[in-house]
mmCIF file of C-alpha atoms and ligand atoms in Angstrom:
data_model
loop_
_atom_site.group_PDB
_atom_site.id
_atom_site.type_symbol
_atom_site.label_atom_id
_atom_site.label_comp_id
_atom_site.label_asym_id
_atom_site.label_seq_id
_atom_site.Cartn_x
_atom_site.Cartn_y
_atom_site.Cartn_z
ATOM 1 C CA UNK A 1 4.562 11.170 25.935
ATOM 2 C CA UNK A 2 1.848 10.162 28.348
ATOM 3 C CA UNK A 3 -0.416 7.346 27.356
ATOM 4 C CA UNK A 4 -3.542 6.380 29.293
ATOM 5 C CA UNK A 5 -3.380 3.274 31.490
ATOM 6 C CA UNK A 6 -5.425 0.466 29.992
ATOM 7 C CA UNK A 7 -7.630 -1.488 32.365
ATOM 8 C CA UNK A 8 -7.336 -5.256 31.965
ATOM 9 C CA UNK A 9 -8.681 -6.110 35.408
ATOM 10 C CA UNK A 10 -12.230 -7.496 35.395
ATOM 11 C CA UNK A 11 -14.259 -6.836 38.504
ATOM 12 C CA UNK A 12 -15.128 -9.969 40.481
ATOM 13 C CA UNK A 13 -12.819 -12.305 38.515
ATOM 14 C CA UNK A 14 -10.163 -13.908 40.748
ATOM 15 C CA UNK A 15 -8.893 -16.630 38.404
ATOM 16 C CA UNK A 16 -5.087 -16.583 37.956
ATOM 17 C CA UNK A 17 -3.028 -17.557 34.913
ATOM 18 C CA UNK A 18 0.605 -18.490 34.235
ATOM 19 C CA UNK A 19 1.165 -16.245 31.265
ATOM 20 C CA UNK A 20 4.366 -17.991 30.174
ATOM 21 C CA UNK A 21 2.455 -21.254 29.578
ATOM 22 C CA UNK A 22 0.870 -21.340 26.087
ATOM 23 C CA UNK A 23 -2.225 -23.201 27.323
ATOM 24 C CA UNK A 24 -2.892 -20.815 30.174
ATOM 25 C CA UNK A 25 -2.238 -17.866 27.907
ATOM 26 C CA UNK A 26 -4.944 -19.037 25.524
ATOM 27 C CA UNK A 27 -7.507 -19.248 28.340
ATOM 28 C CA UNK A 28 -6.376 -15.838 29.576
ATOM 29 C CA UNK A 29 -6.991 -14.161 26.206
ATOM 30 C CA UNK A 30 -10.347 -15.889 25.919
ATOM 31 C CA UNK A 31 -11.392 -14.476 29.282
ATOM 32 C CA UNK A 32 -10.040 -10.962 28.803
ATOM 33 C CA UNK A 33 -10.807 -10.340 25.119
ATOM 34 C CA UNK A 34 -12.954 -13.240 23.847
ATOM 35 C CA UNK A 35 -15.582 -11.223 21.921
ATOM 36 C CA UNK A 36 -12.964 -8.923 20.364
ATOM 37 C CA UNK A 37 -10.847 -11.884 19.217
ATOM 38 C CA UNK A 38 -13.905 -13.349 17.515
ATOM 39 C CA UNK A 39 -14.627 -10.058 15.723
ATOM 40 C CA UNK A 40 -11.056 -9.760 14.475
ATOM 41 C CA UNK A 41 -10.989 -13.364 13.233
ATOM 42 C CA UNK A 42 -14.192 -12.717 11.311
ATOM 43 C CA UNK A 43 -12.893 -9.415 9.904
ATOM 44 C CA UNK A 44 -9.642 -10.980 8.675
ATOM 45 C CA UNK A 45 -11.478 -13.620 6.655
ATOM 46 C CA UNK A 46 -12.192 -11.024 3.975
ATOM 47 C CA UNK A 47 -10.288 -7.896 4.998
ATOM 48 C CA UNK A 48 -6.859 -6.690 6.014
ATOM 49 C CA UNK A 49 -5.225 -3.680 7.612
ATOM 50 C CA UNK A 50 -1.770 -2.123 7.754
ATOM 51 C CA UNK A 51 -0.361 -1.207 11.140
ATOM 52 C CA UNK A 52 2.809 0.843 11.576
ATOM 53 C CA UNK A 53 4.684 0.012 14.753
ATOM 54 C CA UNK A 54 6.390 2.976 16.330
ATOM 55 C CA UNK A 55 8.401 2.607 19.489
ATOM 56 C CA UNK A 56 11.929 2.851 20.766
ATOM 57 C CA UNK A 57 14.500 0.183 20.078
ATOM 58 C CA UNK A 58 13.824 -2.823 22.337
ATOM 59 C CA UNK A 59 10.318 -1.614 23.160
ATOM 60 C CA UNK A 60 8.781 -4.983 22.254
ATOM 61 C CA UNK A 61 7.391 -4.219 18.772
ATOM 62 C CA UNK A 62 8.117 -7.697 17.452
ATOM 63 C CA UNK A 63 6.933 -9.417 20.644
ATOM 64 C CA UNK A 64 3.563 -7.667 20.674
ATOM 65 C CA UNK A 65 2.748 -8.086 16.991
ATOM 66 C CA UNK A 66 3.829 -11.730 16.959
ATOM 67 C CA UNK A 67 1.708 -12.497 20.010
ATOM 68 C CA UNK A 68 -1.233 -10.673 18.410
ATOM 69 C CA UNK A 69 -0.856 -12.922 15.346
ATOM 70 C CA UNK A 70 -0.597 -16.029 17.545
ATOM 71 C CA UNK A 71 -3.884 -15.156 19.268
ATOM 72 C CA UNK A 72 -5.892 -14.020 16.237
ATOM 73 C CA UNK A 73 -4.657 -15.982 13.229
ATOM 74 C CA UNK A 74 -0.998 -16.493 12.269
ATOM 75 C CA UNK A 75 -1.961 -17.275 8.645
ATOM 76 C CA UNK A 76 -3.621 -13.902 8.134
ATOM 77 C CA UNK A 77 -1.148 -11.628 9.847
ATOM 78 C CA UNK A 78 2.433 -10.843 9.004
ATOM 79 C CA UNK A 79 5.133 -8.984 10.866
ATOM 80 C CA UNK A 80 7.313 -7.136 8.392
ATOM 81 C CA UNK A 81 10.595 -5.622 9.528
ATOM 82 C CA UNK A 82 12.296 -2.969 7.390
ATOM 83 C CA UNK A 83 15.649 -3.991 8.896
ATOM 84 C CA UNK A 84 15.189 -7.621 7.785
ATOM 85 C CA UNK A 85 14.047 -6.420 4.351
ATOM 86 C CA UNK A 86 17.262 -4.433 3.908
ATOM 87 C CA UNK A 87 19.361 -7.453 4.870
ATOM 88 C CA UNK A 88 17.466 -9.505 2.264
ATOM 89 C CA UNK A 89 18.092 -6.875 -0.413
ATOM 90 C CA UNK A 90 21.788 -7.086 0.402
ATOM 91 C CA UNK A 91 21.659 -10.763 -0.535
ATOM 92 C CA UNK A 92 19.680 -10.038 -3.720
ATOM 93 C CA UNK A 93 22.310 -7.579 -4.893
ATOM 94 C CA UNK A 94 24.916 -10.334 -4.743
ATOM 95 C CA UNK A 95 22.902 -12.684 -6.983
ATOM 96 C CA UNK A 96 23.060 -11.515 -10.623
ATOM 97 C CA UNK A 97 19.574 -12.737 -11.641
ATOM 98 C CA UNK A 98 17.819 -11.379 -8.566
ATOM 99 C CA UNK A 99 19.801 -8.187 -8.886
ATOM 100 C CA UNK A 100 18.485 -7.600 -12.431
ATOM 101 C CA UNK A 101 14.894 -8.172 -11.254
ATOM 102 C CA UNK A 102 15.345 -5.774 -8.382
ATOM 103 C CA UNK A 103 16.754 -3.048 -10.611
ATOM 104 C CA UNK A 104 13.977 -3.450 -13.142
ATOM 105 C CA UNK A 105 11.424 -3.108 -10.325
ATOM 106 C CA UNK A 106 13.142 -0.015 -8.981
ATOM 107 C CA UNK A 107 13.296 1.578 -12.429
ATOM 108 C CA UNK A 108 9.495 1.545 -12.422
ATOM 109 C CA UNK A 109 8.888 2.421 -8.768
ATOM 110 C CA UNK A 110 11.731 4.561 -7.541
ATOM 111 C CA UNK A 111 11.176 8.316 -7.277
ATOM 112 C CA UNK A 112 13.979 10.293 -5.757
ATOM 113 C CA UNK A 113 16.477 13.101 -6.273
ATOM 114 C CA UNK A 114 19.506 10.843 -6.412
ATOM 115 C CA UNK A 115 19.894 8.869 -9.664
ATOM 116 C CA UNK A 116 18.999 5.204 -9.154
ATOM 117 C CA UNK A 117 22.532 4.010 -9.925
ATOM 118 C CA UNK A 118 23.970 6.249 -7.262
ATOM 119 C CA UNK A 119 21.324 5.204 -4.790
ATOM 120 C CA UNK A 120 22.171 1.559 -5.250
ATOM 121 C CA UNK A 121 25.847 2.243 -4.782
ATOM 122 C CA UNK A 122 25.034 4.083 -1.528
ATOM 123 C CA UNK A 123 23.167 0.970 -0.513
ATOM 124 C CA UNK A 124 26.079 -1.321 -1.182
ATOM 125 C CA UNK A 125 28.708 0.848 0.457
ATOM 126 C CA UNK A 126 26.729 1.825 3.497
ATOM 127 C CA UNK A 127 27.637 0.829 6.999
ATOM 128 C CA UNK A 128 25.352 0.781 10.014
ATOM 129 C CA UNK A 129 25.869 4.518 10.522
ATOM 130 C CA UNK A 130 24.688 5.788 7.147
ATOM 131 C CA UNK A 131 20.977 6.134 6.738
ATOM 132 C CA UNK A 132 19.534 4.916 3.479
ATOM 133 C CA UNK A 133 17.709 7.315 1.152
ATOM 134 C CA UNK A 134 14.045 7.393 2.195
ATOM 135 C CA UNK A 135 12.876 7.064 -1.418
ATOM 136 C CA UNK A 136 14.718 3.776 -1.773
ATOM 137 C CA UNK A 137 13.249 2.335 1.428
ATOM 138 C CA UNK A 138 9.825 3.485 0.291
ATOM 139 C CA UNK A 139 10.084 1.729 -3.074
ATOM 140 C CA UNK A 140 11.355 -1.477 -1.445
ATOM 141 C CA UNK A 141 8.665 -1.408 1.226
ATOM 142 C CA UNK A 142 6.004 -1.097 -1.476
ATOM 143 C CA UNK A 143 7.371 -4.186 -3.163
ATOM 144 C CA UNK A 144 7.086 -6.142 0.107
ATOM 145 C CA UNK A 145 3.604 -4.833 0.811
ATOM 146 C CA UNK A 146 2.453 -5.933 -2.631
ATOM 147 C CA UNK A 147 3.778 -9.452 -1.932
ATOM 148 C CA UNK A 148 1.862 -9.690 1.326
ATOM 149 C CA UNK A 149 -1.556 -8.974 -0.138
ATOM 150 C CA UNK A 150 -4.559 -10.526 1.623
ATOM 151 C CA UNK A 151 -2.706 -10.435 4.904
ATOM 152 C CA UNK A 152 -2.793 -7.850 7.658
ATOM 153 C CA UNK A 153 0.632 -6.294 8.034
ATOM 154 C CA UNK A 154 2.540 -5.013 11.026
ATOM 155 C CA UNK A 155 5.333 -2.840 9.668
ATOM 156 C CA UNK A 156 8.297 -2.434 11.988
ATOM 157 C CA UNK A 157 10.975 0.202 11.456
ATOM 158 C CA UNK A 158 10.849 3.501 9.626
ATOM 159 C CA UNK A 159 13.372 6.022 8.368
ATOM 160 C CA UNK A 160 14.342 8.183 11.327
ATOM 161 C CA UNK A 161 15.778 11.045 9.344
ATOM 162 C CA UNK A 162 12.512 12.417 7.993
ATOM 163 C CA UNK A 163 11.440 16.002 8.375
ATOM 164 C CA UNK A 164 7.799 16.827 9.042
ATOM 165 C CA UNK A 165 6.741 17.073 5.420
ATOM 166 C CA UNK A 166 8.481 14.064 4.013
ATOM 167 C CA UNK A 167 7.228 12.092 6.989
ATOM 168 C CA UNK A 168 3.594 12.767 6.122
ATOM 169 C CA UNK A 169 4.247 12.146 2.427
ATOM 170 C CA UNK A 170 6.038 8.915 3.173
ATOM 171 C CA UNK A 171 3.018 7.479 4.919
ATOM 172 C CA UNK A 172 0.503 8.914 2.482
ATOM 173 C CA UNK A 173 2.378 7.320 -0.380
ATOM 174 C CA UNK A 174 2.512 3.912 1.318
ATOM 175 C CA UNK A 175 -1.066 4.085 2.437
ATOM 176 C CA UNK A 176 -2.334 4.895 -1.025
ATOM 177 C CA UNK A 177 -0.563 1.805 -2.260
ATOM 178 C CA UNK A 178 -3.042 -0.581 -0.715
ATOM 179 C CA UNK A 179 -6.649 0.217 -0.099
ATOM 180 C CA UNK A 180 -7.155 -1.037 3.399
ATOM 181 C CA UNK A 181 -7.345 0.751 6.739
ATOM 182 C CA UNK A 182 -4.099 1.882 8.268
ATOM 183 C CA UNK A 183 -3.290 2.312 11.930
ATOM 184 C CA UNK A 184 -0.422 3.772 13.918
ATOM 185 C CA UNK A 185 0.600 1.706 16.910
ATOM 186 C CA UNK A 186 2.667 3.717 19.368
ATOM 187 C CA UNK A 187 4.480 1.948 22.171
ATOM 188 C CA UNK A 188 5.479 3.715 25.346
ATOM 189 C CA UNK A 189 8.142 1.949 27.413
ATOM 190 C CA UNK A 190 10.136 3.604 30.221
ATOM 191 C CA UNK A 191 13.848 3.836 29.464
ATOM 192 C CA UNK A 192 14.602 1.998 32.709
ATOM 193 C CA UNK A 193 12.850 -1.064 31.253
ATOM 194 C CA UNK A 194 14.871 -0.927 28.022
ATOM 195 C CA UNK A 195 18.051 -0.458 30.053
ATOM 196 C CA UNK A 196 17.520 -3.599 32.154
ATOM 197 C CA UNK A 197 16.376 -5.620 29.156
ATOM 198 C CA UNK A 198 19.752 -4.948 27.540
ATOM 199 C CA UNK A 199 21.908 -5.234 30.683
ATOM 200 C CA UNK A 200 20.665 -8.662 31.714
ATOM 201 C CA UNK A 201 20.176 -10.081 28.221
ATOM 202 C CA UNK A 202 21.672 -13.559 27.720
ATOM 203 C CA UNK A 203 22.001 -15.287 24.361
ATOM 204 C CA UNK A 204 22.590 -18.950 23.546
ATOM 205 C CA UNK A 205 25.777 -19.166 21.442
ATOM 206 C CA UNK A 206 24.400 -22.256 19.669
ATOM 207 C CA UNK A 207 20.782 -21.447 18.761
ATOM 208 C CA UNK A 208 20.757 -17.651 19.370
ATOM 209 C CA UNK A 209 17.730 -17.850 21.699
ATOM 210 C CA UNK A 210 17.602 -14.663 23.733
ATOM 211 C CA UNK A 211 16.479 -14.565 27.387
ATOM 212 C CA UNK A 212 17.101 -12.403 30.413
ATOM 213 C CA UNK A 213 18.843 -13.399 33.652
ATOM 214 C CA UNK A 214 16.763 -10.982 35.699
ATOM 215 C CA UNK A 215 13.456 -10.867 33.809
ATOM 216 C CA UNK A 216 13.044 -13.984 31.681
ATOM 217 C CA UNK A 217 15.145 -16.919 32.880
ATOM 218 C CA UNK A 218 15.154 -20.383 31.357
ATOM 219 C CA UNK A 219 13.957 -23.387 33.353
ATOM 220 C CA UNK A 220 17.543 -24.205 34.379
ATOM 221 C CA UNK A 221 19.890 -21.843 36.180
ATOM 222 C CA UNK A 222 23.472 -22.711 37.045
ATOM 223 C CA UNK A 223 26.121 -21.236 39.334
ATOM 224 C CA UNK A 224 29.777 -20.759 38.498
ATOM 225 C CA UNK A 225 31.630 -21.217 41.791
ATOM 226 C CA UNK A 226 34.883 -19.803 40.443
ATOM 227 C CA UNK A 227 33.417 -16.610 38.982
ATOM 228 C CA UNK A 228 30.720 -16.457 41.661
ATOM 229 C CA UNK A 229 27.992 -15.775 39.146
ATOM 230 C CA UNK A 230 24.710 -17.310 38.072
ATOM 231 C CA UNK A 231 24.046 -18.239 34.473
ATOM 232 C CA UNK A 232 21.146 -19.468 32.355
ATOM 233 C CA UNK A 233 21.186 -22.814 30.575
ATOM 234 C CA UNK A 234 19.457 -22.869 27.205
ATOM 235 C CA UNK A 235 16.284 -24.991 27.349
ATOM 236 C CA UNK A 236 15.176 -24.648 23.738
ATOM 237 C CA UNK A 237 14.320 -28.278 22.813
ATOM 238 C CA UNK A 238 15.842 -27.909 19.331
ATOM 239 C CA UNK A 239 19.056 -26.673 20.894
ATOM 240 C CA UNK A 240 19.269 -29.547 23.381
ATOM 241 C CA UNK A 241 19.310 -31.876 20.376
ATOM 242 C CA UNK A 242 22.373 -30.064 19.055
ATOM 243 C CA UNK A 243 24.357 -30.364 22.268
ATOM 244 C CA UNK A 244 23.523 -33.822 23.547
ATOM 245 C CA UNK A 245 26.655 -35.333 22.107
ATOM 246 C CA UNK A 246 29.149 -33.015 23.782
ATOM 247 C CA UNK A 247 27.660 -32.113 27.146
ATOM 248 C CA UNK A 248 24.965 -33.325 29.481
ATOM 249 C CA UNK A 249 24.106 -29.936 30.919
ATOM 250 C CA UNK A 250 22.979 -27.980 27.872
ATOM 251 C CA UNK A 251 24.548 -24.777 26.655
ATOM 252 C CA UNK A 252 25.457 -21.916 28.949
ATOM 253 C CA UNK A 253 23.932 -18.664 27.724
ATOM 254 C CA UNK A 254 26.243 -15.661 27.527
ATOM 255 C CA UNK A 255 26.013 -11.872 27.459
ATOM 256 C CA UNK A 256 27.023 -9.967 24.362
ATOM 257 C CA UNK A 257 29.909 -7.526 24.612
ATOM 258 C CA UNK A 258 28.631 -4.045 25.404
ATOM 259 C CA UNK A 259 25.261 -5.205 26.758
ATOM 260 C CA UNK A 260 26.417 -4.463 30.304
ATOM 261 C CA UNK A 261 26.357 -0.760 29.365
ATOM 262 C CA UNK A 262 22.588 -0.849 28.896
ATOM 263 C CA UNK A 263 21.095 2.086 26.961
ATOM 264 C CA UNK A 264 24.198 4.281 27.187
ATOM 265 C CA UNK A 265 25.531 3.510 23.684
ATOM 266 C CA UNK A 266 22.088 3.900 22.055
ATOM 267 C CA UNK A 267 20.971 7.090 23.759
ATOM 268 C CA UNK A 268 21.065 9.168 20.537
ATOM 269 C CA UNK A 269 19.062 6.486 18.757
ATOM 270 C CA UNK A 270 16.439 6.465 21.532
ATOM 271 C CA UNK A 271 16.069 10.229 21.287
ATOM 272 C CA UNK A 272 15.526 9.988 17.534
ATOM 273 C CA UNK A 273 12.930 7.270 18.092
ATOM 274 C CA UNK A 274 11.144 9.487 20.609
ATOM 275 C CA UNK A 275 11.009 12.376 18.116
ATOM 276 C CA UNK A 276 9.664 10.079 15.423
ATOM 277 C CA UNK A 277 6.920 8.910 17.778
ATOM 278 C CA UNK A 278 5.967 12.469 18.630
ATOM 279 C CA UNK A 279 5.699 13.257 14.929
ATOM 280 C CA UNK A 280 3.527 10.215 14.314
ATOM 281 C CA UNK A 281 1.387 11.138 17.295
ATOM 282 C CA UNK A 282 0.651 14.570 15.850
ATOM 283 C CA UNK A 283 -0.035 13.357 12.315
ATOM 284 C CA UNK A 284 -3.768 13.760 11.676
ATOM 285 C CA UNK A 285 -6.011 11.447 9.725
ATOM 286 C CA UNK A 286 -4.642 8.100 10.915
ATOM 287 C CA UNK A 287 -6.230 6.313 13.872
ATOM 288 C CA UNK A 288 -3.829 5.603 16.719
ATOM 289 C CA UNK A 289 -3.455 2.744 19.145
ATOM 290 C CA UNK A 290 -1.528 3.669 22.286
ATOM 291 C CA UNK A 291 0.252 0.862 24.087
ATOM 292 C CA UNK A 292 1.714 1.389 27.484
ATOM 293 C CA UNK A 293 4.188 -0.948 29.127
ATOM 294 C CA UNK A 294 4.220 0.453 32.663
ATOM 295 C CA UNK A 295 1.708 1.159 35.431
ATOM 296 C CA UNK A 296 2.493 3.323 38.465
ATOM 297 C CA UNK A 297 2.659 1.161 41.604
ATOM 298 C CA UNK A 298 -0.008 3.324 43.260
ATOM 299 C CA UNK A 299 -2.561 2.626 40.530
ATOM 300 C CA UNK A 300 -1.705 -0.958 39.680
ATOM 301 C CA UNK A 301 -4.359 -2.567 41.853
ATOM 302 C CA UNK A 302 -7.143 -0.617 40.157
ATOM 303 C CA UNK A 303 -6.067 -1.439 36.595
ATOM 304 C CA UNK A 304 -4.304 -4.807 36.410
ATOM 305 C CA UNK A 305 -4.108 -8.248 38.044
ATOM 306 C CA UNK A 306 -0.988 -9.277 39.984
ATOM 307 C CA UNK A 307 -0.069 -12.029 37.565
ATOM 308 C CA UNK A 308 0.012 -9.505 34.683
ATOM 309 C CA UNK A 309 3.030 -7.747 36.208
ATOM 310 C CA UNK A 310 6.575 -8.678 35.132
ATOM 311 C CA UNK A 311 8.404 -10.410 37.968
ATOM 312 C CA UNK A 312 12.104 -10.067 38.643
ATOM 313 C CA UNK A 313 14.218 -13.070 39.518
ATOM 314 C CA UNK A 314 17.159 -13.354 41.854
ATOM 315 C CA UNK A 315 19.110 -16.427 42.919
ATOM 316 C CA UNK A 316 20.717 -18.018 45.938
ATOM 317 C CA UNK A 317 23.383 -20.679 45.889
ATOM 318 C CA UNK A 318 23.279 -23.524 48.370
ATOM 319 C CA UNK A 319 26.869 -24.814 48.626
ATOM 320 C CA UNK A 320 25.821 -27.966 50.508
ATOM 321 C CA UNK A 321 23.149 -29.254 48.132
ATOM 322 C CA UNK A 322 24.803 -27.610 45.085
ATOM 323 C CA UNK A 323 21.456 -26.217 44.046
ATOM 324 C CA UNK A 324 20.253 -22.798 42.907
ATOM 325 C CA UNK A 325 17.216 -21.338 44.625
ATOM 326 C CA UNK A 326 15.114 -19.018 42.446
ATOM 327 C CA UNK A 327 13.400 -16.079 44.129
ATOM 328 C CA UNK A 328 10.574 -14.252 42.363
ATOM 329 C CA UNK A 329 9.072 -10.861 43.234
ATOM 330 C CA UNK A 330 7.331 -8.012 41.370
ATOM 331 C CA UNK A 331 9.835 -5.905 39.471
ATOM 332 C CA UNK A 332 9.791 -2.211 40.358
ATOM 333 C CA UNK A 333 11.263 0.452 38.088
ATOM 334 C CA UNK A 334 11.246 4.246 38.018
ATOM 335 C CA UNK A 335 9.361 5.458 34.925
ATOM 336 C CA UNK A 336 10.303 8.448 32.743
ATOM 337 C CA UNK A 337 8.267 10.738 35.025
ATOM 338 C CA UNK A 338 10.134 9.496 38.128
ATOM 339 C CA UNK A 339 7.249 7.439 39.492
ATOM 340 C CA UNK A 340 7.805 3.960 40.971
ATOM 341 C CA UNK A 341 6.131 1.648 38.454
ATOM 342 C CA UNK A 342 5.582 -1.926 37.415
ATOM 343 C CA UNK A 343 6.233 -3.231 33.922
ATOM 344 C CA UNK A 344 3.500 -5.350 32.324
ATOM 345 C CA UNK A 345 4.087 -8.766 30.790
ATOM 346 C CA UNK A 346 3.353 -8.890 27.029
ATOM 347 C CA UNK A 347 -0.134 -10.549 27.244
ATOM 348 C CA UNK A 348 -1.952 -7.652 29.010
ATOM 349 C CA UNK A 349 -0.397 -5.205 26.537
ATOM 350 C CA UNK A 350 -1.657 -7.416 23.695
ATOM 351 C CA UNK A 351 -5.156 -7.455 25.262
ATOM 352 C CA UNK A 352 -5.121 -3.661 25.047
ATOM 353 C CA UNK A 353 -3.824 -3.895 21.448
ATOM 354 C CA UNK A 354 -6.655 -6.249 20.445
ATOM 355 C CA UNK A 355 -9.356 -4.085 22.033
ATOM 356 C CA UNK A 356 -8.046 -0.835 20.590
ATOM 357 C CA UNK A 357 -7.716 -2.293 17.071
ATOM 358 C CA UNK A 358 -11.346 -3.498 17.236
ATOM 359 C CA UNK A 359 -12.291 0.035 18.218
ATOM 360 C CA UNK A 360 -10.397 1.886 15.485
ATOM 361 C CA UNK A 361 -11.690 -0.550 12.849
ATOM 362 C CA UNK A 362 -15.251 0.015 14.154
ATOM 363 C CA UNK A 363 -15.959 -3.701 14.442
HETATM 364 ZN ZN1 ZN B 1 20.353 -22.838 22.600
#
């Protein structure tokens, strides 16, 4: 799928921002989308919308919608993940009182070809490979949507096993459930970006904070002289509190088993996600917001500012001073159409999200 490149560069403006600093980020959004932010804040005082996030695994769905909420109004916007919902339902089924409430809700709401009892037993016995019956997810999603009334919702994660017809019905049914505007948000990220995000991912074993050795380091980087490798040290302030007693350095972040393989193990999943996006793209009657993560190197100067491009980090070890030197440069990838490209940091993508939402809502 080819999405248009969104222009975030403003002619004549040379001011630079450090987009990882919350204060700078605020000023950046004010400059690039001030009037639109104001309109959305005003709109959300009395109105809501439902946005369906569609993008491949690791495409940044959560990052973008959470940053959007941070900029506009966190109290009025909720990010709702179907995956998290299913994990919550798992817990409910183990608690006899909550379980009875859930079943009584489903008896009223569930429409499907499998009897409810059987559906629930599929739910309990499933593993990560089995896909849940669409009708069950639909009924549960409705319950969540009803809870979140008076808030704009970003819904993340949809059944991937839908055929054309049930796909359209699925959305029509959900949309009819609440009478506010609905929007599809489609995210286009080159597979090379997803691959590197997984390969270099590092997680703190104590607080589970996730960073990236190549793309999103912490403020402290260490070097293991025995293994000859660099590592990140968790700098989450809450986490430092946990470790102070045992070590002075903070916790070394680690890679999860299998991450070094990148997208290889999830290739089938990515293909399914792509098909789902194509289906959503061709579904008529719902306005669409198209988010694009990459910009071809050749066109970058025309469309974006330098500081909006994701840098890549590499490291050098100085054996004499025992210090790590951090080297930063723009990160180049090859996009899905074989063009050398840059990947954008989340803020410029969120600027394009804000402006396109204002447009589809006719504000
Ligand atoms: Zn930590």
